């Protein structure tokens, strides 16, 4: 089973700053199979990015995804107050999905 | 508007069984693969199971394989998760989610139903 490790565990930034979140896989993942989600307290997850770099419907262009192989990145170019949340990466392989443990993005 | 509404959660004793339902509306249910994802209190997301559009192919996380069964009733636009041999580790909010058509992600989610396994 592929294990996804996200870093950092917590990221403290201010509105307007740039956020860079990392997701590292224990073995190579097809870019087509890598997604990112945002989850706010008490809410269901929301799909942000699929196929490593494609934004889901309605997602602002300040969110971008990149990477390949074992290293993937979610970048938020300029943080808005509503972006402070927990972010998860997810991969698909061998008919199963796995999530990373999450990165909490908090207001500094 | 896509809507997914889970039901069937509650308190169950260790070793017990429970069946969750997810009522889907606002899209052509028969076209989409569907998933269950869970989240233990204060913890991260864990993918549980997936079923294809006509219900003939399923897959499960190792932690639930052999204990949980995913199914669907396309005539009633409803997804199910039958859970047996429940343990405290199965305590979680269970989300129903729609597969992103033609891709590998989940693009619509319900609000979840809480399952608590405790004596």
Tab-separated table of C-alpha atoms in Angstrom:
chain	number	residue	atom	x	y	z
A	1	UNK	CA	0.000	0.000	0.000
A	2	UNK	CA	1.272	3.445	-0.897
A	3	UNK	CA	1.700	5.723	2.108
A	4	UNK	CA	1.331	9.471	1.687
A	5	UNK	CA	3.215	11.725	4.098
A	6	UNK	CA	2.217	15.371	4.259
A	7	UNK	CA	4.374	18.171	5.568
A	8	UNK	CA	4.399	20.264	7.538
A	9	UNK	CA	1.840	18.988	10.020
A	10	UNK	CA	0.856	22.570	10.830
A	11	UNK	CA	1.606	25.685	8.811
A	12	UNK	CA	1.152	29.119	10.397
A	13	UNK	CA	0.829	31.976	7.918
A	14	UNK	CA	-0.904	35.328	7.537
A	15	UNK	CA	-3.547	36.335	4.987
A	16	UNK	CA	-1.887	37.482	1.788
A	17	UNK	CA	1.087	35.142	2.186
A	18	UNK	CA	1.917	32.189	-0.030
A	19	UNK	CA	1.357	28.664	1.258
A	20	UNK	CA	3.250	25.610	0.042
A	21	UNK	CA	2.032	22.189	1.205
A	22	UNK	CA	3.909	18.977	0.454
A	23	UNK	CA	2.736	15.419	-0.130
A	24	UNK	CA	5.323	12.678	-0.488
A	25	UNK	CA	4.475	9.137	-1.572
A	26	UNK	CA	6.270	5.974	-0.427
A	27	UNK	CA	6.436	4.887	-4.065
A	28	UNK	CA	5.747	6.487	-7.413
A	29	UNK	CA	2.191	7.664	-8.059
A	30	UNK	CA	0.746	8.443	-11.459
A	31	UNK	CA	0.005	12.154	-11.680
A	32	UNK	CA	-3.476	11.222	-12.906
A	33	UNK	CA	-4.172	9.639	-9.547
A	34	UNK	CA	-3.236	12.453	-7.138
A	35	UNK	CA	-5.862	14.771	-5.629
A	36	UNK	CA	-6.068	17.473	-2.957
A	37	UNK	CA	-8.973	18.278	-0.631
A	38	UNK	CA	-9.790	21.061	1.795
A	39	UNK	CA	-11.764	20.448	4.976
A	40	UNK	CA	-13.065	23.038	7.398
A	41	UNK	CA	-14.271	22.178	10.921
A	42	UNK	CA	-17.660	20.494	10.928
A	43	UNK	CA	-17.790	20.306	7.136
A	44	UNK	CA	-17.333	17.623	4.536
A	45	UNK	CA	-14.155	17.655	2.454
A	46	UNK	CA	-14.089	19.690	-0.747
A	47	UNK	CA	-12.193	18.644	-3.848
A	48	UNK	CA	-9.623	21.244	-4.905
A	49	UNK	CA	-7.242	19.564	-7.331
A	50	UNK	CA	-7.337	16.305	-9.297
A	51	UNK	CA	-4.842	14.785	-11.700
A	52	UNK	CA	-2.144	16.534	-9.650
A	53	UNK	CA	-2.727	19.920	-11.321
A	54	UNK	CA	-6.317	20.299	-12.569
A	55	UNK	CA	-8.556	22.580	-10.530
A	56	UNK	CA	-11.995	21.242	-9.694
A	57	UNK	CA	-15.099	23.175	-10.709
A	58	UNK	CA	-15.415	26.486	-8.915
A	59	UNK	CA	-11.981	26.438	-7.309
A	60	UNK	CA	-10.207	29.847	-7.417
A	61	UNK	CA	-7.038	30.100	-9.439
A	62	UNK	CA	-4.977	30.997	-6.374
A	63	UNK	CA	-4.970	27.218	-5.761
A	64	UNK	CA	-2.539	25.231	-7.873
A	65	UNK	CA	-1.106	21.733	-7.811
A	66	UNK	CA	2.129	20.393	-9.178
A	67	UNK	CA	4.523	17.486	-8.947
A	68	UNK	CA	5.153	14.020	-10.213
A	69	UNK	CA	6.492	10.644	-9.130
A	70	UNK	CA	6.713	10.748	-5.347
A	71	UNK	CA	6.628	14.499	-4.658
A	72	UNK	CA	3.537	16.664	-5.039
A	73	UNK	CA	2.765	20.211	-3.943
A	74	UNK	CA	-0.330	22.275	-3.321
A	75	UNK	CA	0.306	26.017	-3.541
A	76	UNK	CA	-2.035	28.779	-2.449
A	77	UNK	CA	-0.636	31.949	-3.999
A	78	UNK	CA	-2.198	34.549	-1.690
A	79	UNK	CA	-4.038	33.329	1.352
A	80	UNK	CA	-7.568	34.513	1.941
A	81	UNK	CA	-9.199	34.243	5.399
A	82	UNK	CA	-11.413	31.389	4.178
A	83	UNK	CA	-8.397	29.274	3.152
A	84	UNK	CA	-7.426	28.413	6.719
A	85	UNK	CA	-8.394	24.764	7.018
A	86	UNK	CA	-6.982	21.243	6.886
A	87	UNK	CA	-5.684	19.971	3.549
A	88	UNK	CA	-5.380	16.335	2.505
A	89	UNK	CA	-3.709	14.711	-0.440
A	90	UNK	CA	-5.082	11.435	-1.822
A	91	UNK	CA	-3.794	8.837	-4.249
A	92	UNK	CA	-5.344	5.960	-6.159
A	93	UNK	CA	-3.609	2.678	-6.812
A	94	UNK	CA	-4.421	-1.066	-6.973
A	95	UNK	CA	-8.155	-0.322	-6.893
A	96	UNK	CA	-7.821	1.511	-3.579
A	97	UNK	CA	-7.385	5.066	-2.401
A	98	UNK	CA	-5.286	6.375	0.467
A	99	UNK	CA	-5.125	9.811	2.096
A	100	UNK	CA	-2.243	11.626	3.683
A	101	UNK	CA	-2.566	12.538	7.348
A	102	UNK	CA	-3.328	16.185	6.564
A	103	UNK	CA	-1.736	19.613	6.947
A	104	UNK	CA	-3.440	22.155	9.159
A	105	UNK	CA	-3.129	25.676	7.776
A	106	UNK	CA	-3.656	28.134	10.619
A	107	UNK	CA	-3.678	31.880	10.926
A	108	UNK	CA	-0.459	33.316	12.340
B	1	UNK	CA	-27.745	20.616	-7.448
B	2	UNK	CA	-25.980	17.444	-6.370
B	3	UNK	CA	-27.196	16.198	-2.989
B	4	UNK	CA	-25.955	13.242	-0.987
B	5	UNK	CA	-27.711	12.559	2.297
B	6	UNK	CA	-26.437	9.843	4.608
B	7	UNK	CA	-28.508	8.122	7.260
B	8	UNK	CA	-28.416	5.064	9.493
B	9	UNK	CA	-25.672	6.033	11.892
B	10	UNK	CA	-25.973	5.645	15.628
B	11	UNK	CA	-24.719	3.810	18.672
B	12	UNK	CA	-23.957	0.115	18.276
B	13	UNK	CA	-22.307	-2.394	20.582
B	14	UNK	CA	-18.962	-3.997	19.751
B	15	UNK	CA	-19.529	-6.991	17.511
B	16	UNK	CA	-22.769	-5.520	16.212
B	17	UNK	CA	-23.929	-4.557	12.749
B	18	UNK	CA	-25.274	-1.429	11.103
B	19	UNK	CA	-26.391	-0.442	7.622
B	20	UNK	CA	-25.768	3.042	6.322
B	21	UNK	CA	-27.696	4.582	3.434
B	22	UNK	CA	-26.932	7.501	1.147
B	23	UNK	CA	-29.761	9.053	-0.861
B	24	UNK	CA	-28.534	10.728	-4.023
B	25	UNK	CA	-30.267	13.406	-6.073
B	26	UNK	CA	-29.502	16.139	-8.579
B	27	UNK	CA	-27.490	13.961	-10.948
B	28	UNK	CA	-27.764	10.759	-12.953
B	29	UNK	CA	-26.878	8.285	-10.204
B	30	UNK	CA	-26.579	5.343	-12.584
B	31	UNK	CA	-23.610	6.963	-14.359
B	32	UNK	CA	-21.360	7.378	-11.338
B	33	UNK	CA	-19.100	5.216	-9.225
B	34	UNK	CA	-19.638	5.926	-5.530
B	35	UNK	CA	-17.522	5.805	-2.366
B	36	UNK	CA	-17.627	5.664	1.386
B	37	UNK	CA	-14.982	7.592	3.335
B	38	UNK	CA	-14.764	7.804	7.115
B	39	UNK	CA	-13.206	10.087	9.696
B	40	UNK	CA	-12.682	9.146	13.312
B	41	UNK	CA	-13.228	12.000	15.813
B	42	UNK	CA	-10.357	14.463	15.552
B	43	UNK	CA	-8.530	12.319	12.998
B	44	UNK	CA	-7.913	12.313	9.252
B	45	UNK	CA	-9.826	10.956	6.288
B	46	UNK	CA	-9.788	7.234	5.516
B	47	UNK	CA	-11.154	5.799	2.287
B	48	UNK	CA	-13.400	2.802	2.985
B	49	UNK	CA	-14.950	1.415	-0.187
B	50	UNK	CA	-15.955	2.018	-3.799
B	51	UNK	CA	-18.581	0.584	-6.115
B	52	UNK	CA	-18.926	0.930	-9.857
B	53	UNK	CA	-21.951	2.391	-11.592
B	54	UNK	CA	-23.887	-0.855	-12.051
B	55	UNK	CA	-22.876	-2.407	-8.756
B	56	UNK	CA	-20.860	-5.277	-10.204
B	57	UNK	CA	-17.397	-4.197	-9.055
B	58	UNK	CA	-16.364	-3.248	-5.549
B	59	UNK	CA	-13.175	-2.583	-3.631
B	60	UNK	CA	-12.394	-2.105	0.048
B	61	UNK	CA	-9.737	-0.800	2.380
B	62	UNK	CA	-7.849	-3.588	4.067
B	63	UNK	CA	-9.168	-2.572	7.483
B	64	UNK	CA	-12.786	-3.329	6.495
B	65	UNK	CA	-12.335	-6.081	3.906
B	66	UNK	CA	-14.538	-9.044	4.810
B	67	UNK	CA	-16.590	-7.056	7.346
B	68	UNK	CA	-18.163	-4.282	5.259
B	69	UNK	CA	-20.209	-4.617	2.081
B	70	UNK	CA	-20.960	-1.760	-0.281
B	71	UNK	CA	-23.986	-1.972	-2.555
B	72	UNK	CA	-26.400	0.253	-4.435
B	73	UNK	CA	-29.997	0.355	-5.623
B	74	UNK	CA	-29.978	2.298	-8.873
B	75	UNK	CA	-33.774	2.245	-9.071
B	76	UNK	CA	-33.900	4.170	-5.791
B	77	UNK	CA	-30.735	6.277	-6.277
B	78	UNK	CA	-29.362	4.946	-3.020
B	79	UNK	CA	-25.948	3.746	-1.876
B	80	UNK	CA	-25.488	1.404	1.088
B	81	UNK	CA	-22.769	0.255	3.444
B	82	UNK	CA	-23.466	-2.868	5.470
B	83	UNK	CA	-21.090	-3.018	8.425
B	84	UNK	CA	-20.598	-6.112	10.589
B	85	UNK	CA	-18.273	-7.202	13.417
B	86	UNK	CA	-17.906	-3.581	14.450
B	87	UNK	CA	-15.178	-2.515	16.845
B	88	UNK	CA	-14.345	0.752	18.586
B	89	UNK	CA	-11.911	1.485	15.752
B	90	UNK	CA	-14.881	1.784	13.389
B	91	UNK	CA	-16.224	4.778	15.327
B	92	UNK	CA	-16.272	7.634	12.833
B	93	UNK	CA	-18.300	9.972	10.689
B	94	UNK	CA	-19.061	8.102	7.480
B	95	UNK	CA	-19.267	10.169	4.311
B	96	UNK	CA	-20.838	9.136	1.052
B	97	UNK	CA	-19.037	10.629	-1.949
B	98	UNK	CA	-19.461	10.722	-5.705
B	99	UNK	CA	-16.641	9.771	-8.024
B	100	UNK	CA	-15.336	12.483	-10.305
B	101	UNK	CA	-16.569	11.222	-13.657
B	102	UNK	CA	-13.727	9.861	-15.764
B	103	UNK	CA	-11.113	10.718	-13.162
B	104	UNK	CA	-9.717	9.604	-9.826
B	105	UNK	CA	-11.114	11.723	-7.022
B	106	UNK	CA	-14.388	12.427	-5.240
B	107	UNK	CA	-16.101	15.638	-6.288
B	108	UNK	CA	-19.273	15.717	-4.190
B	109	UNK	CA	-19.727	14.711	-0.573
B	110	UNK	CA	-22.580	14.280	1.863
B	111	UNK	CA	-22.501	15.778	5.342
B	112	UNK	CA	-21.827	12.423	6.955
B	113	UNK	CA	-23.449	10.178	9.536
B	114	UNK	CA	-21.829	9.348	12.879
B	115	UNK	CA	-21.315	5.734	13.883
B	116	UNK	CA	-20.324	5.117	17.491
B	117	UNK	CA	-19.256	1.642	18.547
B	118	UNK	CA	-19.367	1.362	22.321
B	119	UNK	CA	-20.788	-0.796	25.080
